[in-house]
């Protein structure tokens, strides 16, 4: 009775979490040898569904069929034995281990008493060659770029003989070049007969690579469509439940008499172990403009953010904020002077996950005397204010007292935005502000940044997403190997030109 | 000049004696701290090592007097391992805070050995003489216990097991990223329990060494905080068997020096020497230590 | 609908844990040849028979509360201060100096100054590991273990050689410092008890430091959850990277937290020193620092929990004495029981807590067939229940 | 059974005080370390046991042990006094203040304290103290007579005034025999733990032996076991302390020259007897050589080793009793 056509089927899968149904009677099927995409808003239940298919969660109801046969997955190892492997959005890697060690962990070659590293290396190298997933087998994973780490994750899955590969938001953390490379890998896998199931928020990508697309909304399947017949607008509407306009208002900022720069870097250089991680960078951000930093990740963006926010001392050069020499200013002083920060890694740099929503909402302005009476916080007033703030930013949370960890990624990001923008800053420093967000949330974040610009604020935007940069920026600086290799005004920037600058590290004269 | 020659010979003799004393005094801490790398690499903090060493000492005295030194050593290892199993079950299975469980283990051990001692030796605090293994004569250093050899072999074995076997790889993965290990089918609980029990067995072995080989007698409280010192040595040694062993040797040397140095400083300051030396070394040369990422945490899957 | 039922259920967990612990303790007593019922009866009678016995428990709680608070505060900051032991002993020493050499001041000045000196001693002894941690990244577990060892030797030298009370004579001269002036002694609480209609015997040792310890617990609570500094301290403990990005000076906060923990530790010995002995000798009570770790963790690193846990420990310890003297149970059996009770309590609490959450979850799941979506649902997300403690 | 008290079963103690026969009830609270230490505390227990044997039903005894300092000692004493015990004994000088306080509270109860005395005389407290320096003088003399190298050793437990009294007597005795004798002195530590560290005891003894010592006296509790072990391995001689250690540590009898016995058992027994017989005398009871409260041990196991010098030792003993020799109490006075 095995139905050859369907490789993997989900039938009437239901998964509840306290307070919500993450997957509600979900049914869909994946063909053998296809690339199947799953899309949906933040919190739609995509990751939950994938974790069920990979044996990590147990469904409360429903059935999984593999090649037509019902299977009950007893755990991730069992799923792997059956040929299902998953690459999680938050990589499941041991940073201190080498690539080989990460790949073979749990299914090591050799006897029980000896780890046959030579055999392991041979297998890993063979796999890497076959699927063109080049990565240094002896490198420590902590030293790898995100794209390389992802390749390690894919190798792990292939090493276990997976026929079905599940990837949760594989492109969210990749730069355009890496995305292209990943898609080549996925193509390669499909040609070798593997089945790929992946989640993405980027509808253009989905349309470009997938064969078929399943849309989830609030835990339910809205439908499955063939990529060839689908359009971006149609998908977006299915996801959100209303039409989404892919057009942004760019209200113009008021004409200012005082266009003095809010932020100015003058020949800033930062040495680390004798190497210049930032190398002679000069730039200015004026009121009412969005200055974007483009570049392949790892070219100094993180360090630049640290310099601007006060987390990294400069070796040479000057940092001026609001007209004053700010090189020696602490983070707190910069924030007090009117700088708002949206860090790139919200879990590690922006939020204290075990703390409550209201506590996270006041993080950074927690010294504000307005929150207090005498030395003590006025809890009632504080909560009222927080509730109003996050209400304006449509942060969806069961209550103010849950740990912020319980919020979906999109809502966490909106909380950060609320927290930073409600402080009435003059300068916003935003790094990867829409990473991992769905179209609705991205639309919201973008419009907030543009609204801030329209109020005369300056924005320094650091992003690996060219679409984002082109949509928002007034001027664009390209960072390569720690140097600012070019600066283009908005109307001269094209993806091609930027891409060339990013890769070449300089434009031929 | 014969007189000069005489003093230099005497100096050499005392240096060798110092070296031998260093070896003797280091060994219990060394064995325990090498064992401690197993529990910590698996992600479990074990401050019950002191208690495990103590029950190891007691059990080896009892079995050693009854059946001879080998049985004594085996009993010491078993007793340390059993007590470690209690800690493992509490901390890993039932997710009790590792530190609290360790504190409770130390209390348990202190009471148990006293009860046991009354029953077995008829007195709370000390046993009769325990015969040791036949010593190995080493030129210049005198007789050394075979366990000294075992202890030093242990460093290599521990390194090999941790770095070159599937077991070691899985164990370390559980201490670094248990979720990752779990998704790859590694039984996180079992690995962590194994790490704790191994550390307890080695602490028990260290206790046996104190009784069967070094002192030939059991005395209540004879472990003298060496379990805690071993923990410090393990951290000092940056969570590696070799580092832990070197740190233990440093402690041992400092202690031996404080016993044998004839210097005119207030007596109490000699007492402090090993600890002050450690602090100075830490303050001076220590690089930032890097514990296993998930040490001290509990693990459960997200949807439970 | 049934908040009360839920509250009761949660409250039942520790009670059940205690009962189970008592049962297992009974088994220990039986195995070692005692009579569990008699032991229980003697323990209750000895501990609860008179206001004086209750006062005896409260007075034992005082150092345990303070030590538990010192440990808990450091844990909240992500520090693992197991040096409370050495810090309180040093605090007792500095307080003794103030108590002896500032004699002549009126009590209103002398007593507070002496207590402050005790806190300063704790701070002093916390300062080195704090600096080592903040500046050199030296793990505080090692440095504080080392300093605990150093403090005992140093104190013996200070008490025995430098500040030895020369008037001590007799066949066995006590190795101790001079008497602390009466102006620096903490008065007993008997006056207040009298006012409340609870007469206490003159020999009962409960002093005013007990309410002080409770007030300190309340203060620590307010500090941690109601002030910007407490907020920063907890944020640094939970995610130093995010704290730093939010403008919190991480190193300074860690240092302050460590020193504050040391200051609390400096208070630990005060009730024994200023309320009971009146002098410092080399046999000053030890071990409060280590018990404090268990108290803090059993109390969930929360001041209220610390007070409750301190009560439990004080009850057991005092009861243990009565059981020894009056029921003939040897001390080692009581020590084993202490360990067994801690483990049983924690395991039961953990397991019952998990059952309870599962039950609540099932209830929630059962009651939500129609509704969905995060908005509007009031599910209490388990606040980091599987989370991490400040571990080594 | 696991220790417990001298045979009295659980239930009977609780009846309060209305027993009809004149049973003397005795409660004894040990020093930290407790019963089973094969020395000090066990000697006290031996006195208790002997009283139980000799007086049978006329005494009822019970013992307990504090777990730390502070109120615990006081509470244990008080627990006995409060139950109407007739005699309550604190073993060890740490009980000084506790006995003082509780004795004032219960003037009708008699108290004993070993090794110390309250500052102010109380008429319900008897103090049992020992002249350890006198006994140590004799074993010091024995060591000086027996050494072939002219070097002898002393290993103390916790460095404290009490243990230094042993050292002082020992050195004085050795110097009395031979002013040129060299005495090597070490202590195992600065806390109570120094009495249970055989490893350190062994190392200290080995170091002393390496420097030439061939007779070593220990006053270090369990730490002394390490001294015995080192001495046994190296073929030297040791001197035991408190109990007659040729008997309590028979495995080492062949190297134990003698022991400086401190008869806590005799003192405790005497005290109980005085209460039973109704002639309790408060105040100081100092047990020295004269009272046979301290001395050096001769028994079947060490007789062969020490026979040749017993005459000399007994002569010294008489001189001390007669006051011809004044034994110093602190090392500084030697
Ligand atoms: N372990 C869990 N416990 C409780 N709730 C959970 C758990 N995991 C997920 N949820 C909730 O279930 C819902 C679906 O989450 P899921 O991760 O599947 O969403 P998603 O579609 O992957 O979202 P995103 O696009 O942000 O990744 C969310 O509201 C989330 O908060
Ligand atoms: N124990 C939990 N309780 C409540 N919510 C949880 C729990 N675990 C996870 N969640 C929520 O469920 C969601 C699913 O987590 P998952 O690890 O799949 O990441 P994700 O949603 O895809 O990640 P991101 O937030 O980066 O988009 C998370 O947004 C998280 O907030
Ligand atoms: Mg997801
Ligand atoms: Mg996501």
Tab-separated table of N, CA and C in Angstrom, chain D residues 62-155:
chain	number	residue	atom	x	y	z
D	62	UNK	N	24.048	8.926	80.628
D	62	UNK	CA	23.681	9.232	79.247
D	62	UNK	C	24.697	10.233	78.696
D	63	UNK	N	24.997	10.119	77.391
D	63	UNK	CA	26.004	11.023	76.832
D	63	UNK	C	25.495	11.671	75.550
D	64	UNK	N	26.098	12.755	75.164
D	64	UNK	CA	25.706	13.484	73.960
D	64	UNK	C	26.889	14.289	73.466
D	65	UNK	N	26.698	14.843	72.279
D	65	UNK	CA	27.847	15.479	71.623
D	65	UNK	C	27.363	16.685	70.826
D	66	UNK	N	27.942	17.842	71.024
D	66	UNK	CA	27.490	19.019	70.260
D	66	UNK	C	27.978	18.927	68.826
D	67	UNK	N	27.234	19.567	67.872
D	67	UNK	CA	27.703	19.473	66.495
D	67	UNK	C	28.522	20.697	66.099
D	68	UNK	N	28.399	21.761	66.787
D	68	UNK	CA	29.265	22.907	66.521
D	68	UNK	C	29.344	23.668	67.812
D	69	UNK	N	29.898	24.851	67.752
D	69	UNK	CA	30.089	25.570	69.004
D	69	UNK	C	28.838	26.285	69.446
D	70	UNK	N	29.048	27.385	70.129
D	70	UNK	CA	27.970	28.288	70.453
D	70	UNK	C	26.973	27.711	71.426
D	71	UNK	N	25.716	28.005	71.129
D	71	UNK	CA	24.665	27.618	72.051
D	71	UNK	C	24.535	26.116	72.205
D	72	UNK	N	25.074	25.379	71.234
D	72	UNK	CA	24.833	23.943	71.264
D	72	UNK	C	25.333	23.317	72.556
D	73	UNK	N	26.533	23.695	72.983
D	73	UNK	CA	27.076	23.107	74.201
D	73	UNK	C	26.168	23.440	75.382
D	74	UNK	N	25.812	24.711	75.439
D	74	UNK	CA	24.983	25.149	76.552
D	74	UNK	C	23.650	24.422	76.540
D	75	UNK	N	23.053	24.300	75.358
D	75	UNK	CA	21.736	23.672	75.275
D	75	UNK	C	21.770	22.210	75.685
D	76	UNK	N	22.858	21.533	75.338
D	76	UNK	CA	22.944	20.128	75.717
D	76	UNK	C	23.067	19.991	77.232
D	77	UNK	N	23.925	20.804	77.822
D	77	UNK	CA	24.050	20.776	79.287
D	77	UNK	C	22.703	21.082	79.919
D	78	UNK	N	22.045	22.089	79.354
D	78	UNK	CA	20.783	22.523	79.920
D	78	UNK	C	19.718	21.446	79.760
D	79	UNK	N	19.767	20.746	78.610
D	79	UNK	CA	18.778	19.692	78.394
D	79	UNK	C	18.864	18.667	79.518
D	80	UNK	N	20.072	18.310	79.915
D	80	UNK	CA	20.232	17.352	81.015
D	80	UNK	C	19.789	17.973	82.335
D	81	UNK	N	20.288	19.180	82.601
D	81	UNK	CA	19.977	19.819	83.882
D	81	UNK	C	18.472	19.993	84.040
D	82	UNK	N	17.843	20.374	82.940
D	82	UNK	CA	16.418	20.629	82.966
D	82	UNK	C	15.617	19.368	83.262
D	83	UNK	N	16.142	18.227	82.851
D	83	UNK	CA	15.466	16.943	83.092
D	83	UNK	C	15.740	16.428	84.485
D	84	UNK	N	16.405	17.206	85.311
D	84	UNK	CA	16.649	16.789	86.682
D	84	UNK	C	17.815	15.826	86.844
D	85	UNK	N	18.762	15.875	85.946
D	85	UNK	CA	19.957	15.058	86.141
D	85	UNK	C	20.714	15.568	87.364
D	86	UNK	N	21.413	14.664	88.049
D	86	UNK	CA	22.097	15.068	89.265
D	86	UNK	C	23.481	15.625	88.979
D	87	UNK	N	24.122	15.041	87.974
D	87	UNK	CA	25.479	15.467	87.660
D	87	UNK	C	25.595	15.611	86.150
D	88	UNK	N	26.083	16.753	85.737
D	88	UNK	CA	26.255	16.995	84.306
D	88	UNK	C	27.710	17.396	84.071
D	89	UNK	N	28.351	16.667	83.140
D	89	UNK	CA	29.786	16.873	82.935
D	89	UNK	C	30.041	17.369	81.522
D	90	UNK	N	30.837	18.408	81.392
D	90	UNK	CA	31.297	18.874	80.089
D	90	UNK	C	32.747	18.473	79.913
D	91	UNK	N	33.023	17.792	78.814
D	91	UNK	CA	34.370	17.289	78.596
D	91	UNK	C	35.124	18.254	77.692
D	92	UNK	N	36.117	18.915	78.214
D	92	UNK	CA	36.925	19.791	77.382
D	92	UNK	C	36.838	21.241	77.827
D	93	UNK	N	37.915	21.973	77.584
D	93	UNK	CA	37.960	23.340	78.099
D	93	UNK	C	36.989	24.255	77.395
D	94	UNK	N	36.489	23.825	76.204
D	94	UNK	CA	35.542	24.669	75.489
D	94	UNK	C	34.239	24.840	76.257
D	95	UNK	N	34.047	23.979	77.289
D	95	UNK	CA	32.800	24.053	78.037
D	95	UNK	C	32.831	25.088	79.154
D	96	UNK	N	33.956	25.766	79.310
D	96	UNK	CA	34.092	26.674	80.456
D	96	UNK	C	32.886	27.600	80.614
D	97	UNK	N	32.628	28.380	79.558
D	97	UNK	CA	31.564	29.378	79.682
D	97	UNK	C	30.199	28.730	79.779
D	98	UNK	N	30.014	27.642	79.006
D	98	UNK	CA	28.711	26.991	79.001
D	98	UNK	C	28.401	26.421	80.381
D	99	UNK	N	29.367	25.753	80.994
D	99	UNK	CA	29.140	25.190	82.318
D	99	UNK	C	28.890	26.307	83.326
D	100	UNK	N	29.661	27.385	83.211
D	100	UNK	CA	29.466	28.511	84.123
D	100	UNK	C	28.017	28.998	84.056
D	101	UNK	N	27.557	29.219	82.817
D	101	UNK	CA	26.216	29.775	82.658
D	101	UNK	C	25.151	28.827	83.194
D	102	UNK	N	25.241	27.571	82.792
D	102	UNK	CA	24.172	26.635	83.163
D	102	UNK	C	24.236	26.312	84.650
D	103	UNK	N	25.443	26.272	85.199
D	103	UNK	CA	25.571	25.966	86.621
D	103	UNK	C	24.909	27.047	87.470
D	104	UNK	N	25.010	28.287	87.008
D	104	UNK	CA	24.356	29.363	87.759
D	104	UNK	C	22.846	29.228	87.666
D	105	UNK	N	22.393	28.769	86.524
D	105	UNK	CA	20.963	28.630	86.293
D	105	UNK	C	20.356	27.505	87.119
D	106	UNK	N	21.126	26.444	87.329
D	106	UNK	CA	20.629	25.274	88.065
D	106	UNK	C	21.516	25.009	89.285
D	107	UNK	N	21.326	25.782	90.324
D	107	UNK	CA	22.221	25.641	91.486
D	107	UNK	C	22.079	24.286	92.173
D	108	UNK	N	20.976	23.582	91.934
D	108	UNK	CA	20.794	22.301	92.610
D	108	UNK	C	21.434	21.144	91.855
D	109	UNK	N	21.858	21.403	90.656
D	109	UNK	CA	22.490	20.341	89.874
D	109	UNK	C	23.999	20.490	90.026
D	110	UNK	N	24.700	19.351	90.087
D	110	UNK	CA	26.147	19.411	90.197
D	110	UNK	C	26.764	19.294	88.811
D	111	UNK	N	27.836	19.996	88.632
D	111	UNK	CA	28.481	20.009	87.332
D	111	UNK	C	29.954	19.643	87.436
D	112	UNK	N	30.438	19.054	86.388
D	112	UNK	CA	31.862	18.786	86.294
D	112	UNK	C	32.372	19.321	84.980
D	113	UNK	N	33.611	19.762	84.980
D	113	UNK	CA	34.204	20.180	83.717
D	113	UNK	C	35.629	19.664	83.658
D	114	UNK	N	35.966	19.076	82.505
D	114	UNK	CA	37.289	18.497	82.347
D	114	UNK	C	38.208	19.512	81.693
D	115	UNK	N	39.424	19.664	82.221
D	115	UNK	CA	40.471	20.483	81.603
D	115	UNK	C	40.334	21.970	81.833
D	116	UNK	N	39.386	22.395	82.611
D	116	UNK	CA	39.257	23.833	82.774
D	116	UNK	C	38.481	24.155	84.045
D	117	UNK	N	38.297	25.432	84.325
D	117	UNK	CA	37.597	25.855	85.522
D	117	UNK	C	36.950	27.208	85.256
D	118	UNK	N	35.745	27.428	85.759
D	118	UNK	CA	35.136	28.752	85.620
D	118	UNK	C	36.014	29.816	86.277
D	119	UNK	N	35.918	31.026	85.763
D	119	UNK	CA	36.725	32.119	86.306
D	119	UNK	C	36.395	32.356	87.778
D	120	UNK	N	35.081	32.344	88.077
D	120	UNK	CA	34.661	32.571	89.455
D	120	UNK	C	34.328	31.213	90.064
D	121	UNK	N	34.683	30.980	91.308
D	121	UNK	CA	34.360	29.687	91.909
D	121	UNK	C	32.851	29.545	92.120
D	122	UNK	N	32.314	28.399	91.755
D	122	UNK	CA	30.885	28.134	91.949
D	122	UNK	C	30.784	26.889	92.822
D	123	UNK	N	29.843	26.874	93.766
D	123	UNK	CA	29.890	25.735	94.681
D	123	UNK	C	29.137	24.514	94.177
D	124	UNK	N	28.722	24.526	92.904
D	124	UNK	CA	28.195	23.278	92.333
D	124	UNK	C	29.013	22.824	91.124
D	125	UNK	N	30.233	23.340	90.995
D	125	UNK	CA	31.071	22.939	89.855
D	125	UNK	C	32.393	22.376	90.355
D	126	UNK	N	32.717	21.173	89.874
D	126	UNK	CA	34.023	20.588	90.151
D	126	UNK	C	34.851	20.621	88.878
D	127	UNK	N	36.116	21.049	89.000
D	127	UNK	CA	36.969	21.156	87.823
D	127	UNK	C	38.002	20.036	87.849
D	128	UNK	N	38.073	19.298	86.764
D	128	UNK	CA	39.030	18.202	86.689
D	128	UNK	C	40.117	18.601	85.705
D	129	UNK	N	41.273	18.979	86.218
D	129	UNK	CA	42.345	19.386	85.314
D	129	UNK	C	43.548	18.469	85.493
D	130	UNK	N	44.426	18.527	84.512
D	130	UNK	CA	45.559	17.600	84.474
D	130	UNK	C	46.855	18.358	84.293
D	131	UNK	N	47.906	17.822	84.894
D	131	UNK	CA	49.214	18.439	84.713
D	131	UNK	C	49.957	17.670	83.636
D	132	UNK	N	49.517	17.925	82.384
D	132	UNK	CA	50.090	17.183	81.258
D	132	UNK	C	51.589	17.400	81.162
D	133	UNK	N	52.030	18.574	81.599
D	133	UNK	CA	53.460	18.871	81.480
D	133	UNK	C	54.270	17.941	82.383
D	134	UNK	N	53.702	17.557	83.511
D	134	UNK	CA	54.437	16.651	84.390
D	134	UNK	C	54.630	15.288	83.746
D	135	UNK	N	53.543	14.755	83.178
D	135	UNK	CA	53.665	13.469	82.497
D	135	UNK	C	54.586	13.568	81.301
D	136	UNK	N	54.449	14.693	80.575
D	136	UNK	CA	55.265	14.864	79.376
D	136	UNK	C	56.745	14.960	79.742
D	137	UNK	N	57.008	15.509	80.917
D	137	UNK	CA	58.399	15.596	81.381
D	137	UNK	C	59.015	14.203	81.445
D	138	UNK	N	58.260	13.275	81.976
D	138	UNK	CA	58.788	11.914	82.107
D	138	UNK	C	59.041	11.269	80.755
D	139	UNK	N	58.088	11.425	79.813
D	139	UNK	CA	58.317	10.776	78.514
D	139	UNK	C	59.422	11.509	77.750
D	140	UNK	N	59.566	12.806	78.006
D	140	UNK	CA	60.688	13.532	77.407
D	140	UNK	C	62.014	12.967	77.898
D	141	UNK	N	62.039	12.716	79.184
D	141	UNK	CA	63.250	12.107	79.741
D	141	UNK	C	63.487	10.739	79.117
D	142	UNK	N	62.406	9.957	78.972
D	142	UNK	CA	62.537	8.631	78.365
D	142	UNK	C	63.102	8.740	76.959
D	143	UNK	N	62.586	9.717	76.193
D	143	UNK	CA	63.062	9.887	74.822
D	143	UNK	C	64.546	10.233	74.815
D	144	UNK	N	64.941	11.131	75.692
D	144	UNK	CA	66.351	11.537	75.735
D	144	UNK	C	67.239	10.372	76.140
D	145	UNK	N	66.714	9.518	76.991
D	145	UNK	CA	67.511	8.359	77.405
D	145	UNK	C	67.633	7.339	76.289
D	146	UNK	N	66.620	7.278	75.447
D	146	UNK	CA	66.591	6.232	74.420
D	146	UNK	C	67.211	6.663	73.096
D	147	UNK	N	67.311	7.949	72.847
D	147	UNK	CA	67.784	8.363	71.526
D	147	UNK	C	69.246	7.994	71.334
D	148	UNK	N	69.547	7.606	70.082
D	148	UNK	CA	70.937	7.311	69.762
D	148	UNK	C	71.545	8.463	68.990
D	149	UNK	N	70.692	9.258	68.394
D	149	UNK	CA	71.180	10.340	67.534
D	149	UNK	C	71.282	11.646	68.276
D	150	UNK	N	70.722	11.704	69.467
D	150	UNK	CA	70.698	12.985	70.172
D	150	UNK	C	69.628	13.914	69.634
D	151	UNK	N	68.745	13.363	68.789
D	151	UNK	CA	67.658	14.192	68.264
D	151	UNK	C	66.333	13.467	68.514
D	152	UNK	N	65.379	14.187	69.060
D	152	UNK	CA	64.055	13.612	69.270
D	152	UNK	C	63.015	14.577	68.718
D	153	UNK	N	61.802	14.049	68.517
D	153	UNK	CA	60.784	14.877	67.871
D	153	UNK	C	59.518	15.001	68.694
D	154	UNK	N	58.777	16.060	68.398
D	154	UNK	CA	57.453	16.252	68.976
D	154	UNK	C	56.507	16.682	67.864
D	155	UNK	N	55.378	15.995	67.735
D	155	UNK	CA	54.366	16.395	66.760
D	155	UNK	C	53.083	16.720	67.517
